[in-house]
Tab-separated table of N, CA, C and O in Angstrom:
chain	number	residue	atom	x	y	z
X	1	MET	N	36.105	-99.506	-96.896
X	1	MET	CA	34.906	-100.239	-96.547
X	1	MET	C	33.770	-99.248	-96.343
X	1	MET	O	33.886	-98.319	-95.563
X	2	GLU	N	32.690	-99.428	-97.085
X	2	GLU	CA	31.550	-98.524	-96.972
X	2	GLU	C	30.615	-99.014	-95.876
X	2	GLU	O	30.314	-100.200	-95.788
X	3	VAL	N	30.162	-98.083	-95.046
X	3	VAL	CA	29.293	-98.373	-93.916
X	3	VAL	C	28.004	-97.572	-94.079
X	3	VAL	O	28.032	-96.437	-94.538
X	4	GLU	N	26.877	-98.166	-93.695
X	4	GLU	CA	25.603	-97.464	-93.740
X	4	GLU	C	25.141	-97.178	-92.322
X	4	GLU	O	25.270	-98.021	-91.437
X	5	GLN	N	24.614	-95.977	-92.119
X	5	GLN	CA	24.132	-95.580	-90.807
X	5	GLN	C	22.775	-94.913	-90.964
X	5	GLN	O	22.531	-94.208	-91.943
X	6	ALA	N	21.895	-95.134	-89.998
X	6	ALA	CA	20.568	-94.517	-90.012
X	6	ALA	C	20.370	-93.739	-88.722
X	6	ALA	O	20.812	-94.166	-87.650
X	7	ILE	N	19.739	-92.587	-88.844
X	7	ILE	CA	19.398	-91.773	-87.676
X	7	ILE	C	17.946	-91.330	-87.810
X	7	ILE	O	17.373	-91.347	-88.900
X	8	LYS	N	17.354	-90.949	-86.709
X	8	LYS	CA	15.997	-90.395	-86.698
X	8	LYS	C	16.085	-88.886	-86.501
X	8	LYS	O	16.918	-88.394	-85.734
X	9	ILE	N	15.212	-88.177	-87.187
X	9	ILE	CA	15.132	-86.730	-87.001
X	9	ILE	C	14.473	-86.475	-85.647
X	9	ILE	O	13.411	-87.016	-85.339
X	10	LEU	N	15.138	-85.671	-84.843
X	10	LEU	CA	14.682	-85.401	-83.482
X	10	LEU	C	13.585	-84.343	-83.461
X	10	LEU	O	13.510	-83.504	-84.369
X	11	PRO	N	12.757	-84.357	-82.413
X	11	PRO	CA	11.758	-83.288	-82.277
X	11	PRO	C	12.462	-81.926	-82.286
X	11	PRO	O	13.506	-81.746	-81.656
X	12	GLY	N	11.932	-81.020	-83.031
X	12	GLY	CA	12.524	-79.693	-83.155
X	12	GLY	C	13.389	-79.536	-84.396
X	12	GLY	O	13.721	-78.417	-84.774
X	13	GLU	N	13.785	-80.652	-85.010
X	13	GLU	CA	14.584	-80.564	-86.235
X	13	GLU	C	13.704	-80.523	-87.486
X	13	GLU	O	14.199	-80.249	-88.571
X	14	GLY	N	12.433	-80.815	-87.331
X	14	GLY	CA	11.517	-80.804	-88.469
X	14	GLY	C	11.488	-79.444	-89.138
X	14	GLY	O	11.550	-78.410	-88.472
X	15	GLY	N	11.434	-79.464	-90.466
X	15	GLY	CA	11.383	-78.219	-91.236
X	15	GLY	C	12.745	-77.690	-91.637
X	15	GLY	O	12.839	-76.738	-92.396
X	16	ILE	N	13.808	-78.301	-91.127
X	16	ILE	CA	15.168	-77.868	-91.441
X	16	ILE	C	15.679	-78.657	-92.645
X	16	ILE	O	15.301	-79.804	-92.848
X	17	ARG	N	16.562	-78.046	-93.411
X	17	ARG	CA	17.157	-78.719	-94.569
X	17	ARG	C	17.962	-79.940	-94.118
X	17	ARG	O	18.613	-79.920	-93.072
X	18	LEU	N	17.944	-80.976	-94.938
X	18	LEU	CA	18.661	-82.210	-94.644
X	18	LEU	C	20.160	-81.968	-94.466
X	18	LEU	O	20.763	-82.446	-93.505
X	19	ASP	N	20.780	-81.219	-95.373
X	19	ASP	CA	22.223	-80.978	-95.267
X	19	ASP	C	22.580	-80.230	-93.992
X	19	ASP	O	23.610	-80.491	-93.369
X	20	LEU	N	21.718	-79.346	-93.545
X	20	LEU	CA	21.981	-78.586	-92.328
X	20	LEU	C	21.858	-79.475	-91.088
X	20	LEU	O	22.691	-79.404	-90.179
X	21	VAL	N	20.842	-80.329	-91.061
X	21	VAL	CA	20.674	-81.253	-89.926
X	21	VAL	C	21.911	-82.146	-89.807
X	21	VAL	O	22.471	-82.315	-88.717
X	22	LEU	N	22.353	-82.726	-90.930
X	22	LEU	CA	23.500	-83.624	-90.885
X	22	LEU	C	24.783	-82.900	-90.498
X	22	LEU	O	25.587	-83.420	-89.723
X	23	SER	N	24.977	-81.677	-90.991
X	23	SER	CA	26.203	-80.947	-90.640
X	23	SER	C	26.199	-80.519	-89.176
X	23	SER	O	27.258	-80.409	-88.559
X	24	ARG	N	25.029	-80.319	-88.593
X	24	ARG	CA	24.958	-79.995	-87.162
X	24	ARG	C	25.229	-81.225	-86.304
X	24	ARG	O	25.889	-81.143	-85.284
X	25	ARG	N	24.692	-82.368	-86.721
X	25	ARG	CA	24.872	-83.605	-85.947
X	25	ARG	C	26.262	-84.202	-86.113
X	25	ARG	O	26.779	-84.830	-85.201
X	26	PHE	N	26.830	-84.042	-87.297
X	26	PHE	CA	28.141	-84.622	-87.605
X	26	PHE	C	29.049	-83.508	-88.139
X	26	PHE	O	29.339	-83.449	-89.335
X	27	PRO	N	29.506	-82.612	-87.251
X	27	PRO	CA	30.258	-81.438	-87.692
X	27	PRO	C	31.646	-81.730	-88.264
X	27	PRO	O	32.270	-80.826	-88.812
X	28	MET	N	32.102	-82.974	-88.170
X	28	MET	CA	33.398	-83.296	-88.758
X	28	MET	C	33.345	-83.279	-90.283
X	28	MET	O	34.361	-83.268	-90.950
X	29	ILE	N	32.120	-83.262	-90.834
X	29	ILE	CA	31.911	-83.125	-92.277
X	29	ILE	C	31.190	-81.800	-92.487
X	29	ILE	O	30.167	-81.528	-91.850
X	30	SER	N	31.712	-80.978	-93.381
X	30	SER	CA	31.121	-79.666	-93.630
X	30	SER	C	29.753	-79.803	-94.316
X	30	SER	O	29.415	-80.857	-94.863
X	31	ARG	N	29.029	-78.722	-94.306
X	31	ARG	CA	27.720	-78.718	-94.981
X	31	ARG	C	27.897	-78.995	-96.470
X	31	ARG	O	27.120	-79.743	-97.060
X	32	ILE	N	28.921	-78.423	-97.068
X	32	ILE	CA	29.198	-78.682	-98.485
X	32	ILE	C	29.537	-80.155	-98.691
X	32	ILE	O	29.106	-80.767	-99.671
X	33	GLY	N	30.291	-80.735	-97.762
X	33	GLY	CA	30.603	-82.162	-97.836
X	33	GLY	C	29.350	-83.011	-97.798
X	33	GLY	O	29.215	-83.987	-98.547
X	34	TRP	N	28.388	-82.645	-96.948
X	34	TRP	CA	27.122	-83.380	-96.890
X	34	TRP	C	26.332	-83.202	-98.175
X	34	TRP	O	25.717	-84.136	-98.679
X	35	GLN	N	26.349	-81.992	-98.726
X	35	GLN	CA	25.637	-81.749	-99.984
X	35	GLN	C	26.184	-82.653	-101.084
X	35	GLN	O	25.414	-83.244	-101.844
X	36	GLU	N	27.496	-82.761	-101.173
X	36	GLU	CA	28.119	-83.619	-102.190
X	36	GLU	C	27.728	-85.078	-101.992
X	36	GLU	O	27.411	-85.783	-102.952
X	37	ARG	N	27.755	-85.547	-100.754
X	37	ARG	CA	27.399	-86.939	-100.464
X	37	ARG	C	25.937	-87.228	-100.834
X	37	ARG	O	25.627	-88.271	-101.404
X	38	ILE	N	25.050	-86.318	-100.488
X	38	ILE	CA	23.630	-86.511	-100.785
X	38	ILE	C	23.407	-86.522	-102.295
X	38	ILE	O	22.688	-87.373	-102.826
X	39	ARG	N	24.034	-85.594	-103.003
X	39	ARG	CA	23.893	-85.551	-104.474
X	39	ARG	C	24.457	-86.806	-105.134
X	39	ARG	O	23.962	-87.238	-106.173
X	40	ASP	N	25.505	-87.385	-104.530
X	40	ASP	CA	26.110	-88.614	-105.065
X	40	ASP	C	25.264	-89.851	-104.789
X	40	ASP	O	25.643	-90.953	-105.152
X	41	GLY	N	24.138	-89.668	-104.107
X	41	GLY	CA	23.251	-90.800	-103.818
X	41	GLY	C	23.622	-91.564	-102.569
X	41	GLY	O	23.135	-92.664	-102.333
X	42	ARG	N	24.487	-90.982	-101.721
X	42	ARG	CA	24.883	-91.676	-100.495
X	42	ARG	C	24.043	-91.259	-99.298
X	42	ARG	O	24.401	-91.510	-98.162
X	43	GLY	N	22.905	-90.634	-99.561
X	43	GLY	CA	21.996	-90.258	-98.490
X	43	GLY	C	20.562	-90.399	-98.955
X	43	GLY	O	20.247	-90.109	-100.106
X	44	SER	N	19.699	-90.886	-98.068
X	44	SER	CA	18.283	-90.998	-98.412
X	44	SER	C	17.446	-90.538	-97.228
X	44	SER	O	17.878	-90.549	-96.083
X	45	LEU	N	16.236	-90.137	-97.546
X	45	LEU	CA	15.318	-89.608	-96.547
X	45	LEU	C	14.041	-90.414	-96.622
X	45	LEU	O	13.374	-90.432	-97.655
X	46	GLY	N	13.731	-91.138	-95.563
X	46	GLY	CA	12.540	-91.971	-95.546
X	46	GLY	C	12.582	-93.071	-96.593
X	46	GLY	O	11.555	-93.468	-97.120
X	47	GLY	N	13.789	-93.541	-96.927
X	47	GLY	CA	13.944	-94.611	-97.899
X	47	GLY	C	13.943	-94.154	-99.349
X	47	GLY	O	13.993	-94.975	-100.260
X	48	HIS	N	13.877	-92.856	-99.582
X	48	HIS	CA	13.841	-92.314	-100.934
X	48	HIS	C	15.036	-91.388	-101.169
X	48	HIS	O	15.535	-90.764	-100.234
X	49	LYS	N	15.441	-91.294	-102.421
X	49	LYS	CA	16.534	-90.392	-102.775
X	49	LYS	C	16.168	-88.984	-102.330
X	49	LYS	O	15.019	-88.559	-102.449
X	50	ALA	N	17.143	-88.286	-101.807
X	50	ALA	CA	16.896	-86.955	-101.267
X	50	ALA	C	17.759	-85.920	-101.981
X	50	ALA	O	18.708	-86.261	-102.689
X	51	ARG	N	17.412	-84.676	-101.762
X	51	ARG	CA	18.230	-83.551	-102.208
X	51	ARG	C	18.765	-82.869	-100.955
X	51	ARG	O	18.145	-82.946	-99.893
X	52	PRO	N	19.896	-82.182	-101.036
X	52	PRO	CA	20.409	-81.490	-99.859
X	52	PRO	C	19.398	-80.503	-99.273
X	52	PRO	O	19.348	-80.299	-98.062
X	53	SER	N	18.572	-79.911	-100.135
X	53	SER	CA	17.601	-78.913	-99.677
X	53	SER	C	16.287	-79.515	-99.186
X	53	SER	O	15.396	-78.770	-98.772
X	54	SER	N	16.164	-80.845	-99.217
X	54	SER	CA	14.932	-81.497	-98.736
X	54	SER	C	14.685	-81.119	-97.286
X	54	SER	O	15.609	-81.112	-96.464
X	55	ARG	N	13.451	-80.791	-96.973
X	55	ARG	CA	13.069	-80.465	-95.592
X	55	ARG	C	12.703	-81.757	-94.875
X	55	ARG	O	11.982	-82.596	-95.403
X	56	VAL	N	13.221	-81.904	-93.662
X	56	VAL	CA	12.977	-83.120	-92.888
X	56	VAL	C	11.767	-82.927	-91.972
X	56	VAL	O	11.350	-81.803	-91.713
X	57	HIS	N	11.234	-84.046	-91.486
X	57	HIS	CA	10.097	-84.033	-90.562
X	57	HIS	C	10.494	-84.792	-89.304
X	57	HIS	O	11.234	-85.769	-89.371
X	58	ASP	N	9.988	-84.346	-88.169
X	58	ASP	CA	10.277	-85.020	-86.901
X	58	ASP	C	9.984	-86.511	-87.018
X	58	ASP	O	8.947	-86.910	-87.558
X	59	GLY	N	10.901	-87.349	-86.551
X	59	GLY	CA	10.730	-88.788	-86.551
X	59	GLY	C	11.114	-89.480	-87.845
X	59	GLY	O	11.159	-90.700	-87.899
X	60	GLN	N	11.388	-88.726	-88.888
X	60	GLN	CA	11.756	-89.308	-90.184
X	60	GLN	C	13.128	-89.976	-90.080
X	60	GLN	O	13.977	-89.556	-89.303
X	61	GLU	N	13.333	-91.025	-90.877
X	61	GLU	CA	14.609	-91.727	-90.860
X	61	GLU	C	15.498	-91.231	-92.005
X	61	GLU	O	15.049	-91.118	-93.138
X	62	VAL	N	16.744	-90.934	-91.655
X	62	VAL	CA	17.759	-90.532	-92.624
X	62	VAL	C	18.811	-91.628	-92.654
X	62	VAL	O	19.297	-92.059	-91.613
X	63	THR	N	19.138	-92.091	-93.838
X	63	THR	CA	20.167	-93.118	-94.001
X	63	THR	C	21.270	-92.546	-94.868
X	63	THR	O	21.004	-91.862	-95.861
X	64	PHE	N	22.516	-92.780	-94.469
X	64	PHE	CA	23.636	-92.327	-95.280
X	64	PHE	C	24.757	-93.345	-95.227
X	64	PHE	O	24.850	-94.143	-94.304
X	65	ARG	N	25.575	-93.321	-96.269
X	65	ARG	CA	26.714	-94.234	-96.369
X	65	ARG	C	27.998	-93.415	-96.408
X	65	ARG	O	28.036	-92.322	-96.971
X	66	TYR	N	29.041	-93.991	-95.818
X	66	TYR	CA	30.346	-93.334	-95.824
X	66	TYR	C	31.432	-94.392	-95.819
X	66	TYR	O	31.193	-95.546	-95.477
X	67	ASP	N	32.614	-93.971	-96.218
X	67	ASP	CA	33.766	-94.877	-96.227
X	67	ASP	C	34.426	-94.846	-94.859
X	67	ASP	O	34.798	-93.775	-94.371
X	68	ARG	N	34.544	-96.009	-94.245
X	68	ARG	CA	35.231	-96.110	-92.958
X	68	ARG	C	36.710	-96.230	-93.232
X	68	ARG	O	37.154	-97.082	-93.984
X	69	ARG	N	37.468	-95.361	-92.621
X	69	ARG	CA	38.911	-95.382	-92.782
X	69	ARG	C	39.519	-96.351	-91.779
X	69	ARG	O	39.046	-96.467	-90.649
X	70	PRO	N	40.582	-97.031	-92.175
X	70	PRO	CA	41.219	-97.953	-91.233
X	70	PRO	C	41.854	-97.184	-90.071
X	70	PRO	O	42.322	-96.060	-90.235
X	71	GLU	N	41.822	-97.803	-88.913
X	71	GLU	CA	42.447	-97.208	-87.739
X	71	GLU	C	43.966	-97.199	-87.924
X	71	GLU	O	44.537	-98.180	-88.407
X	72	PRO	N	44.624	-96.120	-87.522
X	72	PRO	CA	46.084	-96.087	-87.651
X	72	PRO	C	46.740	-97.041	-86.653
X	72	PRO	O	46.173	-97.350	-85.599
X	73	ALA	N	47.934	-97.464	-86.991
X	73	ALA	CA	48.688	-98.347	-86.082
X	73	ALA	C	49.056	-97.572	-84.820
X	73	ALA	O	49.329	-96.385	-84.852
X	74	VAL	N	49.008	-98.271	-83.699
X	74	VAL	CA	49.316	-97.673	-82.403
X	74	VAL	C	50.503	-98.394	-81.801
X	74	VAL	O	50.560	-99.625	-81.796
X	75	SER	N	51.432	-97.628	-81.269
X	75	SER	CA	52.586	-98.220	-80.629
X	75	SER	C	52.165	-98.853	-79.305
X	75	SER	O	51.530	-98.217	-78.462
X	76	MET	N	52.515	-100.093	-79.110
X	76	MET	CA	52.167	-100.790	-77.873
X	76	MET	C	53.189	-100.511	-76.773
X	76	MET	O	53.024	-100.958	-75.646
X	77	ASP	N	54.244	-99.744	-77.071
X	77	ASP	CA	55.281	-99.430	-76.099
X	77	ASP	C	54.942	-98.200	-75.245
X	77	ASP	O	55.705	-97.846	-74.353
X	78	VAL	N	53.833	-97.553	-75.486
X	78	VAL	CA	53.448	-96.367	-74.744
X	78	VAL	C	52.969	-96.777	-73.356
X	78	VAL	O	52.187	-97.702	-73.200
X	79	ARG	N	53.451	-96.085	-72.355
X	79	ARG	CA	53.053	-96.386	-70.962
X	79	ARG	C	52.496	-95.168	-70.299
X	79	ARG	O	52.817	-94.102	-70.481
């Protein structure tokens, strides 16, 4: 299931590359992983297609899509 999420660029993040901002905010995905996602069209900056090297501006909106993985089964016998 693909999910879309939007974030705002925080004060002080302006002027930084898009891939770097996303990898700092969401470190579970590497910078290279973010670059691949952005190139695949799963990331936009201010409503427009972006490049990983695009420089962001304070207050700008970044939207990205990702696949949500199903939650693993949990044993209900745990106490």
